[in-house]
Amino acid sequence: MGSYIECLNSLLLNKQPLRSLAIDDDPLVSKVLTKPRKVEGFQRLFLPIAKTIKTVEGDEPHLSSVIQFLNSILEEVENTSIVTPLFKKEEADFVDIVKKRRSFCITSNIHLAANLLDPRYRGKDLSPTENVQAFQKVYNLSRETLDVDENKTPLSIALSQSLTPLPQIYHMKDEESDLSVEAMIGNRSEDSDAEAVEQEFNEALDGSLEIW
């Protein structure tokens, strides 16, 4: 992808000399050199992907950032469509590719769980459905981990999430004991009282699950 960006950059940078040197009467060649707007559009379209690839290929771990990266790419595609309109089919094909890649990345929900647990994001890049899937993944992993009480893990995450004014619904199901937990945290300010959150959870649980 980086080589494509460099090729487009070079074409746009040198379009005047190339136009002077071009002796081909092919209308396609002439159009590219005299009306480079579409080339500029492709450059803007590919640039966020090239930047993302460069970032994820570094030494830093980016598991929790994958969802944010893909969302940003889709957002920049929408902005590019406004600034430099392309053919609708090309835009649709590009968005479809990114969405398929996004679906491929989250098949195991581990990226969703990582985004939920990362204090930089706290699940803000997830849809309500993805937030539920992320919480379920954390709950399931906590059941498989030694010295971790899976019944306390959801509340611990929920208490940390209460610092962010983001409405979320969590649902966990214990297949062995058939325990279900549903709790909602509404829009809360940074001054939200942890005890109030705990009380809300206890009321939602209705005594069906001992947390403390």
PDB file of C-alpha atoms in Angstrom, residues 31-204:
ATOM      1  CA  LYS A  31      -7.053  12.841 -18.780  1.00  0.00           C
ATOM      2  CA  VAL A  32      -4.854  11.586 -15.928  1.00  0.00           C
ATOM      3  CA  LEU A  33      -2.283  14.317 -16.516  1.00  0.00           C
ATOM      4  CA  THR A  34      -4.652  17.197 -17.224  1.00  0.00           C
ATOM      5  CA  LYS A  35      -7.419  16.358 -14.742  1.00  0.00           C
ATOM      6  CA  PRO A  36      -5.761  14.691 -11.745  1.00  0.00           C
ATOM      7  CA  ARG A  37      -8.684  15.191  -9.385  1.00  0.00           C
ATOM      8  CA  LYS A  38      -9.509  11.507  -9.316  1.00  0.00           C
ATOM      9  CA  VAL A  39      -5.873  10.632  -8.666  1.00  0.00           C
ATOM     10  CA  GLU A  40      -5.952  13.024  -5.705  1.00  0.00           C
ATOM     11  CA  GLY A  41      -9.080  11.259  -4.506  1.00  0.00           C
ATOM     12  CA  PHE A  42      -7.391   7.864  -4.580  1.00  0.00           C
ATOM     13  CA  GLN A  43      -4.411   9.353  -2.779  1.00  0.00           C
ATOM     14  CA  ARG A  44      -6.648  10.607   0.047  1.00  0.00           C
ATOM     15  CA  LEU A  45      -8.470   7.291   0.056  1.00  0.00           C
ATOM     16  CA  PHE A  46      -5.374   5.126   0.438  1.00  0.00           C
ATOM     17  CA  LEU A  47      -3.462   7.408   2.807  1.00  0.00           C
ATOM     18  CA  PRO A  48      -5.274   6.427   6.066  1.00  0.00           C
ATOM     19  CA  ILE A  49      -4.737   2.746   5.275  1.00  0.00           C
ATOM     20  CA  ALA A  50      -1.039   3.288   4.599  1.00  0.00           C
ATOM     21  CA  LYS A  51      -0.672   5.207   7.874  1.00  0.00           C
ATOM     22  CA  THR A  52      -2.480   2.470   9.783  1.00  0.00           C
ATOM     23  CA  ILE A  53      -0.328  -0.288   8.266  1.00  0.00           C
ATOM     24  CA  LYS A  54       2.807   1.644   9.184  1.00  0.00           C
ATOM     25  CA  THR A  55       1.551   2.004  12.764  1.00  0.00           C
ATOM     26  CA  VAL A  56       0.533  -1.612  13.335  1.00  0.00           C
ATOM     27  CA  GLU A  57       3.783  -2.915  11.843  1.00  0.00           C
ATOM     28  CA  GLY A  58       5.753  -1.149  14.571  1.00  0.00           C
ATOM     29  CA  ASP A  59       6.960  -2.625  17.851  1.00  0.00           C
ATOM     30  CA  GLU A  60       4.070  -1.310  19.954  1.00  0.00           C
ATOM     31  CA  PRO A  61       1.120  -3.626  20.778  1.00  0.00           C
ATOM     32  CA  HIS A  62      -2.076  -2.474  19.066  1.00  0.00           C
ATOM     33  CA  LEU A  63      -4.611  -5.219  19.754  1.00  0.00           C
ATOM     34  CA  SER A  64      -6.962  -2.829  21.552  1.00  0.00           C
ATOM     35  CA  SER A  65      -6.581  -0.152  18.855  1.00  0.00           C
ATOM     36  CA  VAL A  66      -7.629  -2.253  15.859  1.00  0.00           C
ATOM     37  CA  ILE A  67     -11.308  -1.302  16.128  1.00  0.00           C
ATOM     38  CA  GLN A  68     -10.425   2.374  16.500  1.00  0.00           C
ATOM     39  CA  PHE A  69      -8.110   2.189  13.479  1.00  0.00           C
ATOM     40  CA  LEU A  70     -10.769   0.610  11.267  1.00  0.00           C
ATOM     41  CA  ASN A  71     -13.442   3.065  12.420  1.00  0.00           C
ATOM     42  CA  SER A  72     -11.089   5.948  11.628  1.00  0.00           C
ATOM     43  CA  ILE A  73     -10.466   4.591   8.125  1.00  0.00           C
ATOM     44  CA  LEU A  74     -14.209   4.446   7.417  1.00  0.00           C
ATOM     45  CA  GLU A  75     -14.656   7.957   8.799  1.00  0.00           C
ATOM     46  CA  GLU A  76     -11.864   9.323   6.599  1.00  0.00           C
ATOM     47  CA  VAL A  77     -13.399   7.608   3.570  1.00  0.00           C
ATOM     48  CA  GLU A  78     -16.632   9.494   4.221  1.00  0.00           C
ATOM     49  CA  ASN A  79     -14.730  12.774   4.542  1.00  0.00           C
ATOM     50  CA  THR A  80     -12.804  12.031   1.350  1.00  0.00           C
ATOM     51  CA  SER A  81     -16.061  11.449  -0.514  1.00  0.00           C
ATOM     52  CA  ILE A  82     -17.148  14.966   0.407  1.00  0.00           C
ATOM     53  CA  VAL A  83     -13.856  16.688  -0.473  1.00  0.00           C
ATOM     54  CA  THR A  84     -13.035  14.691  -3.602  1.00  0.00           C
ATOM     55  CA  PRO A  85     -16.040  12.820  -5.011  1.00  0.00           C
ATOM     56  CA  LEU A  86     -15.207   9.481  -6.616  1.00  0.00           C
ATOM     57  CA  PHE A  87     -17.395   7.094  -8.522  1.00  0.00           C
ATOM     58  CA  LYS A  88     -20.018   5.687  -6.192  1.00  0.00           C
ATOM     59  CA  LYS A  89     -19.128   2.114  -7.105  1.00  0.00           C
ATOM     60  CA  GLU A  90     -15.490   2.649  -6.159  1.00  0.00           C
ATOM     61  CA  GLU A  91     -16.479   4.195  -2.840  1.00  0.00           C
ATOM     62  CA  ALA A  92     -18.912   1.378  -2.104  1.00  0.00           C
ATOM     63  CA  ASP A  93     -16.346  -1.287  -3.013  1.00  0.00           C
ATOM     64  CA  PHE A  94     -13.728   0.328  -0.789  1.00  0.00           C
ATOM     65  CA  VAL A  95     -16.080   0.611   2.200  1.00  0.00           C
ATOM     66  CA  ASP A  96     -17.193  -2.986   1.678  1.00  0.00           C
ATOM     67  CA  ILE A  97     -13.572  -4.188   1.778  1.00  0.00           C
ATOM     68  CA  VAL A  98     -12.868  -2.299   5.011  1.00  0.00           C
ATOM     69  CA  LYS A  99     -16.063  -3.593   6.641  1.00  0.00           C
ATOM     70  CA  LYS A 100     -15.233  -7.171   5.645  1.00  0.00           C
ATOM     71  CA  ARG A 101     -11.767  -6.725   7.109  1.00  0.00           C
ATOM     72  CA  ARG A 102     -13.330  -5.386  10.289  1.00  0.00           C
ATOM     73  CA  SER A 103     -15.645  -8.393  10.523  1.00  0.00           C
ATOM     74  CA  PHE A 104     -12.687 -10.708   9.953  1.00  0.00           C
ATOM     75  CA  CYS A 105     -10.759  -9.057  12.792  1.00  0.00           C
ATOM     76  CA  ILE A 106     -13.500  -9.432  15.392  1.00  0.00           C
ATOM     77  CA  THR A 107     -14.550 -13.040  14.797  1.00  0.00           C
ATOM     78  CA  SER A 108     -13.116 -14.107  18.170  1.00  0.00           C
ATOM     79  CA  ASN A 109     -14.157 -10.866  19.942  1.00  0.00           C
ATOM     80  CA  ILE A 110     -10.675 -10.585  21.465  1.00  0.00           C
ATOM     81  CA  HIS A 111     -10.185  -7.176  19.800  1.00  0.00           C
ATOM     82  CA  LEU A 112     -13.489  -6.017  21.288  1.00  0.00           C
ATOM     83  CA  ALA A 113     -12.475  -7.178  24.752  1.00  0.00           C
ATOM     84  CA  ALA A 114      -9.092  -5.484  24.429  1.00  0.00           C
ATOM     85  CA  ASN A 115     -10.757  -2.206  23.421  1.00  0.00           C
ATOM     86  CA  LEU A 116     -13.140  -2.485  26.369  1.00  0.00           C
ATOM     87  CA  LEU A 117     -10.340  -3.064  28.885  1.00  0.00           C
ATOM     88  CA  ASP A 118      -7.887  -0.494  27.514  1.00  0.00           C
ATOM     89  CA  PRO A 119      -8.140   2.634  29.733  1.00  0.00           C
ATOM     90  CA  ARG A 120      -7.528   4.790  26.655  1.00  0.00           C
ATOM     91  CA  TYR A 121     -10.728   3.586  25.003  1.00  0.00           C
ATOM     92  CA  ARG A 122     -12.985   1.877  27.593  1.00  0.00           C
ATOM     93  CA  GLY A 123     -15.129   0.533  24.779  1.00  0.00           C
ATOM     94  CA  LYS A 124     -15.951   3.936  23.274  1.00  0.00           C
ATOM     95  CA  ASP A 125     -15.231   2.594  19.772  1.00  0.00           C
ATOM     96  CA  LEU A 126     -17.723  -0.262  20.142  1.00  0.00           C
ATOM     97  CA  SER A 127     -21.364  -0.402  19.194  1.00  0.00           C
ATOM     98  CA  PRO A 128     -23.850  -1.498  21.902  1.00  0.00           C
ATOM     99  CA  THR A 129     -23.882  -5.021  20.463  1.00  0.00           C
ATOM    100  CA  GLU A 130     -20.084  -5.170  20.290  1.00  0.00           C
ATOM    101  CA  ASN A 131     -19.903  -3.908  23.869  1.00  0.00           C
ATOM    102  CA  VAL A 132     -22.031  -6.837  24.995  1.00  0.00           C
ATOM    103  CA  GLN A 133     -19.848  -9.245  23.007  1.00  0.00           C
ATOM    104  CA  ALA A 134     -16.702  -7.738  24.533  1.00  0.00           C
ATOM    105  CA  PHE A 135     -18.074  -8.064  28.050  1.00  0.00           C
ATOM    106  CA  GLN A 136     -19.090 -11.661  27.346  1.00  0.00           C
ATOM    107  CA  LYS A 137     -15.572 -12.416  26.082  1.00  0.00           C
ATOM    108  CA  VAL A 138     -14.001 -11.002  29.252  1.00  0.00           C
ATOM    109  CA  TYR A 139     -16.427 -12.985  31.388  1.00  0.00           C
ATOM    110  CA  ASN A 140     -15.682 -16.225  29.533  1.00  0.00           C
ATOM    111  CA  LEU A 141     -11.925 -15.666  29.752  1.00  0.00           C
ATOM    112  CA  SER A 142     -12.164 -14.965  33.476  1.00  0.00           C
ATOM    113  CA  ARG A 143     -13.851 -18.341  33.960  1.00  0.00           C
ATOM    114  CA  GLU A 144     -10.908 -20.058  32.282  1.00  0.00           C
ATOM    115  CA  THR A 145      -8.257 -18.171  34.260  1.00  0.00           C
ATOM    116  CA  LEU A 146      -6.907 -19.403  37.580  1.00  0.00           C
ATOM    117  CA  ASP A 147      -7.457 -17.275  40.684  1.00  0.00           C
ATOM    118  CA  VAL A 148     -10.006 -15.048  38.948  1.00  0.00           C
ATOM    119  CA  ASP A 149     -13.584 -14.798  40.184  1.00  0.00           C
ATOM    120  CA  GLU A 150     -15.651 -14.451  37.032  1.00  0.00           C
ATOM    121  CA  ASN A 151     -18.585 -13.164  39.077  1.00  0.00           C
ATOM    122  CA  LYS A 152     -16.577 -10.181  40.324  1.00  0.00           C
ATOM    123  CA  THR A 153     -14.907  -9.354  37.011  1.00  0.00           C
ATOM    124  CA  PRO A 154     -18.003  -7.819  35.316  1.00  0.00           C
ATOM    125  CA  LEU A 155     -18.642  -5.449  38.217  1.00  0.00           C
ATOM    126  CA  SER A 156     -14.994  -4.402  38.363  1.00  0.00           C
ATOM    127  CA  ILE A 157     -15.123  -3.428  34.697  1.00  0.00           C
ATOM    128  CA  ALA A 158     -18.487  -1.740  35.118  1.00  0.00           C
ATOM    129  CA  LEU A 159     -17.200   0.379  38.004  1.00  0.00           C
ATOM    130  CA  SER A 160     -14.267   1.551  35.897  1.00  0.00           C
ATOM    131  CA  GLN A 161     -16.623   2.234  32.995  1.00  0.00           C
ATOM    132  CA  SER A 162     -18.766   4.450  35.225  1.00  0.00           C
ATOM    133  CA  LEU A 163     -16.071   7.130  34.942  1.00  0.00           C
ATOM    134  CA  THR A 164     -16.993   7.565  31.278  1.00  0.00           C
ATOM    135  CA  PRO A 165     -20.374   9.094  30.330  1.00  0.00           C
ATOM    136  CA  LEU A 166     -21.243   6.245  28.001  1.00  0.00           C
ATOM    137  CA  PRO A 167     -24.455   4.193  28.271  1.00  0.00           C
ATOM    138  CA  GLN A 168     -23.784   0.470  28.089  1.00  0.00           C
ATOM    139  CA  ILE A 169     -25.675  -2.756  28.608  1.00  0.00           C
ATOM    140  CA  TYR A 170     -23.851  -5.875  29.737  1.00  0.00           C
ATOM    141  CA  HIS A 171     -25.093  -9.437  29.660  1.00  0.00           C
ATOM    142  CA  MET A 172     -23.280 -12.518  30.909  1.00  0.00           C
ATOM    143  CA  LYS A 173     -24.515 -16.073  31.036  1.00  0.00           C
ATOM    144  CA  ASP A 174     -22.999 -18.850  33.120  1.00  0.00           C
ATOM    145  CA  GLU A 175     -23.771 -22.016  31.175  1.00  0.00           C
ATOM    146  CA  GLU A 176     -23.010 -24.342  34.085  1.00  0.00           C
ATOM    147  CA  SER A 177     -25.171 -22.679  36.706  1.00  0.00           C
ATOM    148  CA  ASP A 178     -27.524 -20.990  34.238  1.00  0.00           C
ATOM    149  CA  LEU A 179     -26.952 -17.637  35.920  1.00  0.00           C
ATOM    150  CA  SER A 180     -27.769 -14.537  33.937  1.00  0.00           C
ATOM    151  CA  VAL A 181     -26.773 -11.003  34.742  1.00  0.00           C
ATOM    152  CA  GLU A 182     -28.119  -7.914  33.026  1.00  0.00           C
ATOM    153  CA  ALA A 183     -27.143  -4.447  34.160  1.00  0.00           C
ATOM    154  CA  MET A 184     -27.217  -1.035  32.631  1.00  0.00           C
ATOM    155  CA  ILE A 185     -25.005   1.924  33.441  1.00  0.00           C
ATOM    156  CA  GLY A 186     -26.563   5.208  32.342  1.00  0.00           C
ATOM    157  CA  ASN A 187     -24.883   8.472  31.524  1.00  0.00           C
ATOM    158  CA  ARG A 188     -22.714   9.271  34.525  1.00  0.00           C
ATOM    159  CA  SER A 189     -20.399  12.153  35.230  1.00  0.00           C
ATOM    160  CA  GLU A 190     -16.827  11.771  36.425  1.00  0.00           C
ATOM    161  CA  ASP A 191     -18.104  12.428  39.967  1.00  0.00           C
ATOM    162  CA  SER A 192     -20.270   9.308  39.809  1.00  0.00           C
ATOM    163  CA  ASP A 193     -20.346   7.488  43.146  1.00  0.00           C
ATOM    164  CA  ALA A 194     -19.000   3.941  42.952  1.00  0.00           C
ATOM    165  CA  GLU A 195     -21.319   2.881  45.780  1.00  0.00           C
ATOM    166  CA  ALA A 196     -24.316   4.047  43.761  1.00  0.00           C
ATOM    167  CA  VAL A 197     -23.126   1.974  40.821  1.00  0.00           C
ATOM    168  CA  GLU A 198     -22.682  -1.033  43.068  1.00  0.00           C
ATOM    169  CA  GLN A 199     -26.184  -0.577  44.465  1.00  0.00           C
ATOM    170  CA  GLU A 200     -27.596  -0.348  40.951  1.00  0.00           C
ATOM    171  CA  PHE A 201     -25.892  -3.601  40.049  1.00  0.00           C
ATOM    172  CA  ASN A 202     -27.166  -5.329  43.165  1.00  0.00           C
ATOM    173  CA  GLU A 203     -30.706  -4.227  42.363  1.00  0.00           C
ATOM    174  CA  ALA A 204     -30.329  -5.457  38.782  1.00  0.00           C
TER     175      ALA A 204
END
